[in-house]
mmCIF file of C-alpha atoms in Angstrom:
data_model
loop_
_atom_site.group_PDB
_atom_site.id
_atom_site.type_symbol
_atom_site.label_atom_id
_atom_site.label_comp_id
_atom_site.label_asym_id
_atom_site.label_seq_id
_atom_site.Cartn_x
_atom_site.Cartn_y
_atom_site.Cartn_z
ATOM 1 C CA MET A 352 0.000 0.000 0.000
ATOM 2 C CA LEU A 353 1.086 3.586 -0.573
ATOM 3 C CA GLY A 354 1.689 5.989 2.263
ATOM 4 C CA LEU A 355 3.747 8.948 3.361
ATOM 5 C CA TYR A 356 6.998 8.207 5.164
ATOM 6 C CA LEU A 357 8.924 10.759 7.196
ATOM 7 C CA LYS A 358 12.436 9.387 7.647
ATOM 8 C CA ASN A 359 13.789 12.481 9.391
ATOM 9 C CA PRO A 360 12.617 16.094 9.680
ATOM 10 C CA GLY A 361 12.136 17.465 6.172
ATOM 11 C CA GLU A 362 12.598 14.048 4.510
ATOM 12 C CA LEU A 363 9.063 13.172 3.423
ATOM 13 C CA GLU A 364 8.278 10.782 0.581
ATOM 14 C CA LEU A 365 5.455 8.760 -0.883
ATOM 15 C CA LYS A 366 6.442 5.109 -0.899
ATOM 16 C CA GLU A 367 5.190 1.577 -0.822
ATOM 17 C CA LEU A 368 4.646 0.573 2.798
ATOM 18 C CA PRO A 369 4.324 -2.965 4.189
ATOM 19 C CA SER A 370 0.822 -4.389 3.819
ATOM 20 C CA LEU A 371 -1.212 -4.546 7.015
ATOM 21 C CA ILE A 372 -2.311 -8.124 7.594
ATOM 22 C CA PHE A 373 -2.589 -9.043 11.261
ATOM 23 C CA LEU A 374 -5.533 -7.755 13.286
ATOM 24 C CA LYS A 375 -5.966 -8.303 17.003
ATOM 25 C CA GLU A 376 -9.422 -9.305 18.188
ATOM 26 C CA ASP A 377 -10.376 -5.686 18.973
ATOM 27 C CA ASP A 378 -8.732 -4.085 15.909
ATOM 28 C CA VAL A 379 -10.255 -2.576 12.787
ATOM 29 C CA LYS A 380 -8.632 -1.977 9.416
ATOM 30 C CA ILE A 381 -9.630 1.352 7.884
ATOM 31 C CA LYS A 382 -9.350 2.501 4.275
ATOM 32 C CA LEU A 383 -8.742 6.241 4.290
ATOM 33 C CA ILE A 384 -11.010 8.687 2.493
ATOM 34 C CA TYR A 385 -9.551 12.023 3.618
ATOM 35 C CA GLY A 386 -6.757 13.093 5.940
ATOM 36 C CA GLY A 387 -6.196 16.577 7.317
ATOM 37 C CA ILE A 388 -2.829 18.282 7.805
ATOM 38 C CA CYS A 389 -2.561 19.822 11.271
ATOM 39 C CA GLY A 390 -0.154 22.314 12.806
ATOM 40 C CA SER A 391 1.408 19.542 14.838
ATOM 41 C CA ASP A 392 2.035 17.596 11.603
ATOM 42 C CA ILE A 393 4.004 20.588 10.382
ATOM 43 C CA GLY A 394 5.884 20.674 13.690
ATOM 44 C CA VAL A 395 6.823 17.012 13.263
ATOM 45 C CA TYR A 396 7.844 17.622 9.646
ATOM 46 C CA LYS A 397 10.089 20.518 10.672
ATOM 47 C CA GLY A 398 11.548 18.686 13.674
ATOM 48 C CA LYS A 399 10.141 21.191 16.154
ATOM 49 C CA LEU A 400 8.326 18.727 18.416
ATOM 50 C CA GLY A 401 10.822 17.416 20.931
ATOM 51 C CA HIS A 402 8.819 14.277 21.692
ATOM 52 C CA ALA A 403 8.445 13.222 18.041
ATOM 53 C CA LYS A 404 10.083 9.958 17.014
ATOM 54 C CA TYR A 405 11.437 9.139 13.560
ATOM 55 C CA PRO A 406 11.007 7.476 11.163
ATOM 56 C CA LEU A 407 7.222 7.347 11.082
ATOM 57 C CA VAL A 408 4.102 7.645 8.981
ATOM 58 C CA PRO A 409 2.831 11.178 9.713
ATOM 59 C CA GLY A 410 -0.729 12.418 10.161
ATOM 60 C CA HIS A 411 -3.560 11.943 12.636
ATOM 61 C CA GLU A 412 -6.805 13.468 11.258
ATOM 62 C CA LEU A 413 -8.930 11.138 9.155
ATOM 63 C CA VAL A 414 -12.248 9.900 7.957
ATOM 64 C CA GLY A 415 -12.300 6.417 6.494
ATOM 65 C CA GLU A 416 -14.224 3.206 5.961
ATOM 66 C CA ILE A 417 -13.825 -0.021 7.909
ATOM 67 C CA ILE A 418 -12.744 -2.813 5.563
ATOM 68 C CA GLU A 419 -11.896 -5.531 8.089
ATOM 69 C CA VAL A 420 -12.712 -6.207 11.755
ATOM 70 C CA GLY A 421 -11.316 -8.339 14.550
ATOM 71 C CA GLU A 422 -13.392 -11.003 16.293
ATOM 72 C CA LYS A 423 -14.547 -8.772 19.159
ATOM 73 C CA VAL A 424 -15.169 -5.526 17.275
ATOM 74 C CA PRO A 425 -18.703 -4.088 17.624
ATOM 75 C CA PHE A 426 -18.602 -2.378 14.204
ATOM 76 C CA THR A 427 -19.304 -3.774 10.761
ATOM 77 C CA VAL A 428 -17.373 -3.632 7.493
ATOM 78 C CA GLY A 429 -18.463 -0.669 5.409
ATOM 79 C CA THR A 430 -18.980 1.682 8.370
ATOM 80 C CA ARG A 431 -17.475 5.139 7.956
ATOM 81 C CA VAL A 432 -15.518 6.240 11.004
ATOM 82 C CA VAL A 433 -13.206 8.811 12.538
ATOM 83 C CA VAL A 434 -10.572 8.063 15.159
ATOM 84 C CA THR A 435 -9.013 9.735 18.150
ATOM 85 C CA PRO A 436 -5.268 9.771 17.486
ATOM 86 C CA ASN A 437 -4.378 10.212 21.152
ATOM 87 C CA THR A 438 -4.299 6.904 22.965
ATOM 88 C CA PHE A 439 -5.313 6.407 26.600
ATOM 89 C CA CYS A 440 -4.581 3.558 28.965
ATOM 90 C CA ASP A 441 -7.843 3.449 30.988
ATOM 91 C CA GLU A 442 -5.712 2.635 34.048
ATOM 92 C CA CYS A 443 -3.859 5.755 35.257
ATOM 93 C CA GLU A 444 -5.294 8.212 37.775
ATOM 94 C CA ASN A 445 -6.307 10.699 35.098
ATOM 95 C CA CYS A 446 -8.102 8.099 32.984
ATOM 96 C CA LEU A 447 -9.935 6.717 36.003
ATOM 97 C CA ASN A 448 -11.078 10.249 36.847
ATOM 98 C CA GLY A 449 -12.512 10.809 33.376
ATOM 99 C CA ARG A 450 -9.586 12.878 32.068
ATOM 100 C CA LYS A 451 -8.269 10.631 29.324
ATOM 101 C CA ASN A 452 -7.029 13.678 27.420
ATOM 102 C CA ILE A 453 -4.197 13.989 29.951
ATOM 103 C CA CYS A 454 -3.500 10.252 30.323
ATOM 104 C CA ILE A 455 0.047 9.901 31.641
ATOM 105 C CA ASN A 456 0.650 7.043 29.189
ATOM 106 C CA LYS A 457 -0.767 8.865 26.173
ATOM 107 C CA LYS A 458 0.763 8.302 22.741
ATOM 108 C CA SER A 459 -0.047 10.390 19.685
ATOM 109 C CA LEU A 460 -0.398 9.034 16.163
ATOM 110 C CA GLY A 461 1.931 10.743 13.753
ATOM 111 C CA VAL A 462 4.094 12.112 16.554
ATOM 112 C CA ASN A 463 5.607 9.433 18.765
ATOM 113 C CA ILE A 464 3.919 6.461 17.085
ATOM 114 C CA SER A 465 3.259 5.997 13.377
ATOM 115 C CA GLY A 466 0.255 7.866 12.058
ATOM 116 C CA ILE A 467 -2.436 7.613 9.419
ATOM 117 C CA PHE A 468 -1.264 9.125 6.129
ATOM 118 C CA ALA A 469 -1.437 5.805 4.284
ATOM 119 C CA GLU A 470 -4.053 4.070 2.198
ATOM 120 C CA GLU A 471 -4.939 1.777 5.109
ATOM 121 C CA ILE A 472 -4.376 1.722 8.859
ATOM 122 C CA ILE A 473 -5.052 -0.713 11.689
ATOM 123 C CA ILE A 474 -6.153 0.629 15.071
ATOM 124 C CA SER A 475 -7.936 -0.583 18.205
ATOM 125 C CA SER A 476 -11.693 -0.176 17.923
ATOM 126 C CA LYS A 477 -11.775 1.639 21.266
ATOM 127 C CA PHE A 478 -10.303 4.667 19.486
ATOM 128 C CA VAL A 479 -12.906 4.592 16.708
ATOM 129 C CA LEU A 480 -16.236 6.422 16.360
ATOM 130 C CA PRO A 481 -18.796 5.571 13.653
ATOM 131 C CA ILE A 482 -20.355 8.584 11.949
ATOM 132 C CA PRO A 483 -23.836 9.069 10.484
ATOM 133 C CA GLU A 484 -24.300 8.096 6.852
ATOM 134 C CA ILE A 485 -25.680 11.521 5.972
ATOM 135 C CA LEU A 486 -22.652 13.420 7.314
ATOM 136 C CA PRO A 487 -20.403 14.226 4.326
ATOM 137 C CA SER A 488 -16.836 12.952 4.563
ATOM 138 C CA GLU A 489 -15.580 16.470 3.810
ATOM 139 C CA LYS A 490 -17.135 17.556 7.115
ATOM 140 C CA ALA A 491 -16.425 14.384 9.068
ATOM 141 C CA VAL A 492 -12.659 14.721 8.582
ATOM 142 C CA LEU A 493 -12.907 17.953 10.607
ATOM 143 C CA ILE A 494 -14.298 16.238 13.704
ATOM 144 C CA GLU A 495 -10.943 15.643 15.412
ATOM 145 C CA PRO A 496 -9.574 19.206 15.107
ATOM 146 C CA PHE A 497 -13.002 20.689 15.837
ATOM 147 C CA ALA A 498 -13.224 18.598 19.022
ATOM 148 C CA VAL A 499 -10.316 20.646 20.402
ATOM 149 C CA ILE A 500 -12.562 23.722 20.319
ATOM 150 C CA VAL A 501 -15.698 21.971 21.530
ATOM 151 C CA HIS A 502 -13.649 20.877 24.551
ATOM 152 C CA ALA A 503 -12.253 24.387 25.103
ATOM 153 C CA PHE A 504 -15.730 25.958 24.988
ATOM 154 C CA GLN A 505 -16.683 23.904 28.032
ATOM 155 C CA LYS A 506 -14.217 25.973 30.076
ATOM 156 C CA PHE A 507 -16.449 29.066 30.164
ATOM 157 C CA ASN A 508 -20.050 30.240 29.906
ATOM 158 C CA ILE A 509 -21.116 31.786 26.622
ATOM 159 C CA SER A 510 -24.363 33.398 25.495
ATOM 160 C CA LYS A 511 -25.592 36.003 23.019
ATOM 161 C CA ASP A 512 -24.369 38.745 25.351
ATOM 162 C CA THR A 513 -20.847 37.338 25.689
ATOM 163 C CA SER A 514 -18.049 39.335 24.107
ATOM 164 C CA ILE A 515 -15.362 36.940 22.951
ATOM 165 C CA CYS A 516 -12.022 37.594 21.295
ATOM 166 C CA VAL A 517 -10.216 34.900 19.318
ATOM 167 C CA ILE A 518 -6.520 35.626 18.897
ATOM 168 C CA GLY A 519 -5.115 33.683 15.969
ATOM 169 C CA CYS A 520 -7.155 32.805 12.874
ATOM 170 C CA GLY A 521 -5.588 29.512 11.886
ATOM 171 C CA THR A 522 -7.674 26.345 11.802
ATOM 172 C CA GLU A 523 -8.434 26.214 15.529
ATOM 173 C CA GLY A 524 -9.049 29.944 15.619
ATOM 174 C CA MET A 525 -11.482 29.632 12.713
ATOM 175 C CA PHE A 526 -13.305 26.818 14.478
ATOM 176 C CA SER A 527 -13.549 29.046 17.567
ATOM 177 C CA ILE A 528 -14.904 31.929 15.499
ATOM 178 C CA ALA A 529 -17.388 29.678 13.718
ATOM 179 C CA LEU A 530 -18.711 28.150 16.935
ATOM 180 C CA ALA A 531 -18.938 31.426 18.885
ATOM 181 C CA ASN A 532 -20.641 33.065 15.908
ATOM 182 C CA TYR A 533 -23.065 30.146 15.612
ATOM 183 C CA ILE A 534 -23.964 30.445 19.290
ATOM 184 C CA GLY A 535 -24.587 34.155 18.743
ATOM 185 C CA ALA A 536 -21.838 35.708 20.838
ATOM 186 C CA GLN A 537 -20.241 39.065 19.998
ATOM 187 C CA VAL A 538 -17.067 37.893 18.272
ATOM 188 C CA THR A 539 -13.851 39.728 17.475
ATOM 189 C CA ALA A 540 -11.107 37.977 15.494
ATOM 190 C CA VAL A 541 -7.485 39.110 15.826
ATOM 191 C CA ASP A 542 -4.509 38.199 13.651
ATOM 192 C CA ILE A 543 -1.384 39.728 12.112
ATOM 193 C CA ASN A 544 -1.788 37.815 8.838
ATOM 194 C CA GLU A 545 -3.769 39.870 6.318
ATOM 195 C CA LYS A 546 -4.828 36.818 4.300
ATOM 196 C CA LYS A 547 -6.291 35.176 7.376
ATOM 197 C CA ILE A 548 -8.067 38.374 8.380
ATOM 198 C CA GLU A 549 -9.545 38.638 4.890
ATOM 199 C CA LYS A 550 -10.666 35.005 5.070
ATOM 200 C CA VAL A 551 -12.550 35.681 8.312
ATOM 201 C CA ARG A 552 -14.073 38.857 6.890
ATOM 202 C CA ASN A 553 -15.409 36.992 3.849
ATOM 203 C CA ALA A 554 -16.605 33.956 5.777
ATOM 204 C CA PHE A 555 -18.243 35.604 8.773
ATOM 205 C CA PRO A 556 -19.608 39.071 7.919
ATOM 206 C CA GLY A 557 -20.929 39.621 11.453
ATOM 207 C CA VAL A 558 -17.546 39.087 13.106
ATOM 208 C CA LYS A 559 -15.408 42.122 13.943
ATOM 209 C CA ILE A 560 -11.854 42.105 12.618
ATOM 210 C CA ALA A 561 -8.832 43.639 14.339
ATOM 211 C CA ARG A 562 -5.053 43.677 14.296
ATOM 212 C CA PRO A 563 -3.400 43.204 17.694
ATOM 213 C CA GLN A 564 -2.680 46.923 18.114
ATOM 214 C CA GLU A 565 -6.325 47.785 17.407
ATOM 215 C CA VAL A 566 -7.816 45.865 20.325
ATOM 216 C CA GLN A 567 -8.790 47.951 23.341
ATOM 217 C CA LYS A 568 -7.945 47.046 26.913
ATOM 218 C CA ALA A 569 -10.499 45.267 29.132
ATOM 219 C CA ALA A 570 -12.847 44.715 26.209
ATOM 220 C CA PHE A 571 -13.893 41.060 26.390
ATOM 221 C CA ASN A 572 -15.609 38.567 28.692
ATOM 222 C CA VAL A 573 -13.702 35.671 27.133
ATOM 223 C CA VAL A 574 -10.410 35.480 25.243
ATOM 224 C CA ILE A 575 -9.329 32.370 23.360
ATOM 225 C CA GLU A 576 -5.611 32.361 22.589
ATOM 226 C CA ALA A 577 -5.141 30.191 19.508
ATOM 227 C CA ALA A 578 -1.994 31.714 18.014
ATOM 228 C CA GLY A 579 0.527 30.017 20.273
ATOM 229 C CA ALA A 580 2.822 33.029 20.388
ATOM 230 C CA ARG A 581 4.281 34.825 23.398
ATOM 231 C CA ALA A 582 2.924 38.218 22.305
ATOM 232 C CA SER A 583 -0.634 36.951 21.931
ATOM 233 C CA ALA A 584 -0.473 34.964 25.171
ATOM 234 C CA GLU A 585 0.508 38.124 27.006
ATOM 235 C CA GLN A 586 -1.961 40.349 25.156
ATOM 236 C CA ALA A 587 -4.841 38.158 26.280
ATOM 237 C CA LEU A 588 -4.389 39.494 29.822
ATOM 238 C CA ASN A 589 -4.514 43.089 28.626
ATOM 239 C CA ILE A 590 -7.830 42.763 26.819
ATOM 240 C CA ILE A 591 -9.817 40.602 29.263
ATOM 241 C CA LYS A 592 -12.460 42.268 31.415
ATOM 242 C CA PRO A 593 -12.342 41.946 35.227
ATOM 243 C CA GLY A 594 -13.909 38.600 36.112
ATOM 244 C CA GLY A 595 -13.302 37.284 32.620
ATOM 245 C CA THR A 596 -11.889 33.970 31.427
ATOM 246 C CA ILE A 597 -8.884 33.305 29.219
ATOM 247 C CA VAL A 598 -8.549 29.892 27.582
ATOM 248 C CA TYR A 599 -5.149 28.996 26.163
ATOM 249 C CA ILE A 600 -5.178 26.409 23.400
ATOM 250 C CA GLY A 601 -2.084 27.720 21.609
ATOM 251 C CA LEU A 602 1.248 26.275 22.667
ATOM 252 C CA ALA A 603 3.458 29.288 23.263
ATOM 253 C CA PRO A 604 6.662 27.979 24.887
ATOM 254 C CA GLU A 605 6.596 30.703 27.548
ATOM 255 C CA ALA A 606 5.139 34.103 28.460
ATOM 256 C CA THR A 607 5.282 36.644 31.287
ATOM 257 C CA PHE A 608 2.064 37.301 33.218
ATOM 258 C CA PRO A 609 1.186 40.204 35.567
ATOM 259 C CA VAL A 610 0.135 38.235 38.638
ATOM 260 C CA THR A 611 -1.149 41.283 40.530
ATOM 261 C CA GLN A 612 -3.487 42.102 37.661
ATOM 262 C CA ILE A 613 -4.761 38.523 37.583
ATOM 263 C CA VAL A 614 -5.437 38.528 41.318
ATOM 264 C CA ARG A 615 -6.988 41.986 41.605
ATOM 265 C CA ASN A 616 -9.326 41.429 38.658
ATOM 266 C CA GLU A 617 -10.148 37.789 39.489
ATOM 267 C CA ILE A 618 -9.156 36.646 36.042
ATOM 268 C CA THR A 619 -9.732 32.966 35.375
ATOM 269 C CA ILE A 620 -7.001 31.328 33.304
ATOM 270 C CA LYS A 621 -7.535 27.856 31.870
ATOM 271 C CA GLY A 622 -5.515 25.581 29.644
ATOM 272 C CA SER A 623 -7.316 23.239 27.291
ATOM 273 C CA ILE A 624 -5.647 20.290 25.594
ATOM 274 C CA ILE A 625 -7.270 18.084 22.952
ATOM 275 C CA TYR A 626 -10.649 16.624 24.008
ATOM 276 C CA SER A 627 -12.663 13.961 25.797
ATOM 277 C CA PHE A 628 -13.334 10.938 23.602
ATOM 278 C CA PRO A 629 -15.939 10.034 22.485
ATOM 279 C CA GLU A 630 -18.062 12.748 24.135
ATOM 280 C CA ASP A 631 -16.530 15.771 22.415
ATOM 281 C CA PHE A 632 -16.466 13.955 19.070
ATOM 282 C CA GLU A 633 -20.168 13.175 19.408
ATOM 283 C CA LYS A 634 -20.923 16.822 20.160
ATOM 284 C CA CYS A 635 -18.963 17.777 17.030
ATOM 285 C CA VAL A 636 -21.163 15.489 14.967
ATOM 286 C CA GLU A 637 -24.248 17.291 16.300
ATOM 287 C CA TYR A 638 -22.881 20.672 15.259
ATOM 288 C CA LEU A 639 -21.671 19.473 11.863
ATOM 289 C CA MET A 640 -25.062 17.926 11.090
ATOM 290 C CA ASP A 641 -26.664 21.365 11.394
ATOM 291 C CA GLU A 642 -26.618 23.155 8.024
ATOM 292 C CA ASP A 643 -26.647 26.504 9.853
ATOM 293 C CA PHE A 644 -23.218 25.748 11.307
ATOM 294 C CA ASP A 645 -20.888 26.768 8.496
ATOM 295 C CA VAL A 646 -17.438 25.156 8.371
ATOM 296 C CA LYS A 647 -16.877 25.421 4.621
ATOM 297 C CA PRO A 648 -14.544 28.436 5.021
ATOM 298 C CA ILE A 649 -12.210 26.392 7.212
ATOM 299 C CA VAL A 650 -11.060 24.090 4.384
ATOM 300 C CA SER A 651 -8.890 25.802 1.788
ATOM 301 C CA ASN A 652 -8.113 22.892 -0.526
ATOM 302 C CA ILE A 653 -8.378 19.137 -1.074
ATOM 303 C CA ILE A 654 -5.257 17.731 -2.735
ATOM 304 C CA PRO A 655 -4.660 14.173 -4.044
ATOM 305 C CA LEU A 656 -2.187 11.989 -2.172
ATOM 306 C CA ARG A 657 0.146 11.888 -5.175
ATOM 307 C CA ASN A 658 0.510 15.687 -4.815
ATOM 308 C CA PHE A 659 1.490 15.464 -1.148
ATOM 309 C CA GLU A 660 4.412 17.865 -1.606
ATOM 310 C CA ARG A 661 2.051 20.621 -2.683
ATOM 311 C CA ALA A 662 -0.306 19.788 0.199
ATOM 312 C CA TYR A 663 2.492 20.132 2.738
ATOM 313 C CA ALA A 664 3.875 23.271 1.072
ATOM 314 C CA ASP A 665 0.466 24.958 1.255
ATOM 315 C CA ALA A 666 0.023 23.923 4.883
ATOM 316 C CA ILE A 667 3.524 25.096 5.839
ATOM 317 C CA SER A 668 3.056 28.483 4.144
ATOM 318 C CA GLY A 669 0.576 29.636 6.772
ATOM 319 C CA GLN A 670 -1.423 31.379 4.051
ATOM 320 C CA TYR A 671 -4.230 28.830 3.913
ATOM 321 C CA GLY A 672 -6.847 27.214 6.085
ATOM 322 C CA LYS A 673 -7.149 23.463 6.520
ATOM 323 C CA ILE A 674 -5.511 21.404 3.773
ATOM 324 C CA LEU A 675 -6.999 17.952 3.179
ATOM 325 C CA ILE A 676 -5.312 15.014 1.457
ATOM 326 C CA ASP A 677 -7.619 12.971 -0.784
ATOM 327 C CA PHE A 678 -6.830 9.274 -0.354
ATOM 328 C CA LYS A 679 -9.826 7.932 -2.272
ATOM 329 C CA GLU A 680 -8.726 9.886 -5.355
ATOM 330 C CA LYS A 681 -5.448 7.928 -5.346
ATOM 331 C CA GLN A 682 -7.273 4.640 -4.812
ATOM 332 C CA ASN A 683 -9.599 5.290 -7.752
ATOM 333 C CA SER A 684 -6.909 6.524 -10.197
#
């Protein structure tokens, strides 16, 4: 079977990989339909994730179809599915307390274990979620990255009167904007990239647009930091109202915070990492099934597997939204 192979940072190729034959009793074999390139995939490609292990098959976002099942799998061949790429042990303290997203034994597909950018993968059925037949695959492939935002939105209260600022208009920022806008909150999107700002302006006419220097102090009830940069992490504290909540989903290596300001204004600061599976995935399905929830602007392009170099180049450029790799196109050519 064909798949992408990352020998070392920057050394990515399309090659023939060993066929997957042996399934454990709880495993499923999945034929990929679409895969999505994520920021962490770019980090692995560039060698910027210290816990990444090489060589490996990259990638972790997918929608696919089950083509083979183990003896104790509750799903049937032909079922379309998505997967959580972050494993959990079900045994550590965090797992037993319902916090599998911070399992101390967690492994991540496409980072420290081989991922999913291949024509077929085998994975334990406990990491698999069937999706409704009427949900298009082009939307279903967004479930995993969208779940990051669905999880983050549980960290604060939001209503039509909530003023919310999203700093960073990449994929996760766009999901945040889309969801807050759908709920009816008063949304302001902030970025330094003019192309991303223009994308938000065209996609969500009711959302206010601002550059970092244009945002007033103490203006928002909620700030979502999705840029992962020191400057934006620090700015979040300057633009939050007293009693407000900041949720950090970006991974800035470090930042300096004014503790006195946090204490005197009773600012709530929360970190949010990945999601709860399958609950957050199931909530994503509910949103994506609603035609009024518009995620079309989040995907910039769908590129065939054979053109993987272009797909990665577009994703690395930072000038586009989500880039999808079309695996079925390769299978049918």
